[in-house]
Amino acid sequence: MAMTRRTILKGLAATPLVAAAGTLLTPAEAEAATIDASKFSLTSRPSNSHGGFTDLIAGLATKLTEVDATTVIADTNRSATHLTGAPGTVEAFATGFAWDSGDQAVDYWIPQGVTTSADAYGNGVYPAGGTNRVVLVSWYFETDPDDDGVDEYALDKGLRLTFVDQTTATEPTYRHVLLVEPVRTGTGEYSFNPIHKHAGGVLWYGNLLYVVDTYKGLRVFDLNTLFEVATAETDVCGLHTDGFYYGYGYRYVLPQCHAYDNAGTYLRYTTIGLDRASTPDSLMVSEYSLSGTVDYTDGAFNGTGPGTTTPKVVRWNLDYTDRQIASLTASEAVTVAQPKIQGVVSRNSTHYLATSAGPATKGSLRTFTSGASTAGAVCDLAIGCEDLSYHSSGASGWSYGESVIWNVSEYAGKRYVYAVHADGS
């Protein structure tokens, strides 16, 4: 049977963990340890095989109308439903929304990552000096949504990003855009291709969007540079034979502008989160595993080879001035023997994890401290819980009475984007 991205990465029923001494650990007692952070490193890559990202994007700008994220936020075309109570199994509920009926039911687009304008800027609004309160969600296209080994959909449309305008929380609206990689055609024309990845986690930091690439590292997109394209062709991406550019029917495309490739010990880039409590700000990457042991045999991993296969949380410092990674060597790495980690956010040495349990069992928000031996449950999350985003109560432009953590759930008919109280209350 063919292994789809969904088959590889989705969770099944939870399995017990075994400690070094052979005793069973309960789900609230997962081992954790500090390991050598210098083993985890990245290389900065400003180009692909078609040329420099800057040059490729500049070439597209001569052909297409360039816009920024504020244009997209002002041009939403779908309505979400504000949630007045906790959806499904969610505890400690604060706020949230559900997609429209089409996006709730669609089987080939699957939501994964979540980040908000409270990640982008400390006061919670976008752009700097603006007033927009925004949630971003990433989706990947699944050609075999029922996992039967047969592709129900022949055309993989890659990744899309949803801009949700939460400025009026009771009336959220949104628009999808297509994530693309700029390229040149065989005849040298500027174009772009879909990105066939999982996008299990996203992080919005200033004008930049970081997207995890499971086997390779991080892809970076500049939210100041999107392009408006024609919409008539829903099965065409890039420059078409009619001379127009298309993005599978979406009005806007967001081109990749940079990459950070894994260069150290193998790391599974499953999900990503921001730590605004650290000095400097930092990003966290965590690893998914089915039963507490990370698999490095299911894809072509960048790096120098596998080290420990215990799931890890790894930190890289960020540069506030240009929003790029400040040092290519990780500043912290910890292991936590926790299966099915789908999301991570941190506050200094305190780490929060979203852990899933398949299509019929509630997820869990858990927390542990760097170097500690156990992780404890904070509250229940939705079935199919995925990525996390921390939203501090100190975000003066978009604040809640207490800090909250956003989460997104993936399964059709049970898809919610919601925030829970960070302390589980």
Coordinates of N, CA and C in Angstrom, one line a residue, residues 50 183-189 191:
H50 N 16.5 27.0 -9.6 CA 16.1 28.0 -10.6 C 16.8 29.3 -10.5
V183 N 9.9 29.7 -9.7 CA 10.8 28.9 -10.6 C 10.9 29.6 -11.9
R184 N 11.6 29.1 -12.8 CA 11.6 29.4 -14.2 C 11.2 28.2 -15.0
T185 N 10.5 28.5 -16.1 CA 10.0 27.4 -17.0 C 11.2 26.9 -17.9
G186 N 11.0 25.9 -18.7 CA 12.0 25.4 -19.5 C 12.5 26.4 -20.5
T187 N 11.7 27.4 -20.8 CA 12.1 28.5 -21.8 C 12.6 29.7 -21.1
G188 N 12.7 29.7 -19.8 CA 13.3 30.8 -19.0 C 12.3 31.8 -18.5
E189 N 11.0 31.5 -18.7 CA 10.0 32.5 -18.2 C 9.8 32.3 -16.7
S191 N 7.9 31.8 -13.3 CA 6.7 31.1 -13.0 C 6.8 30.6 -11.5

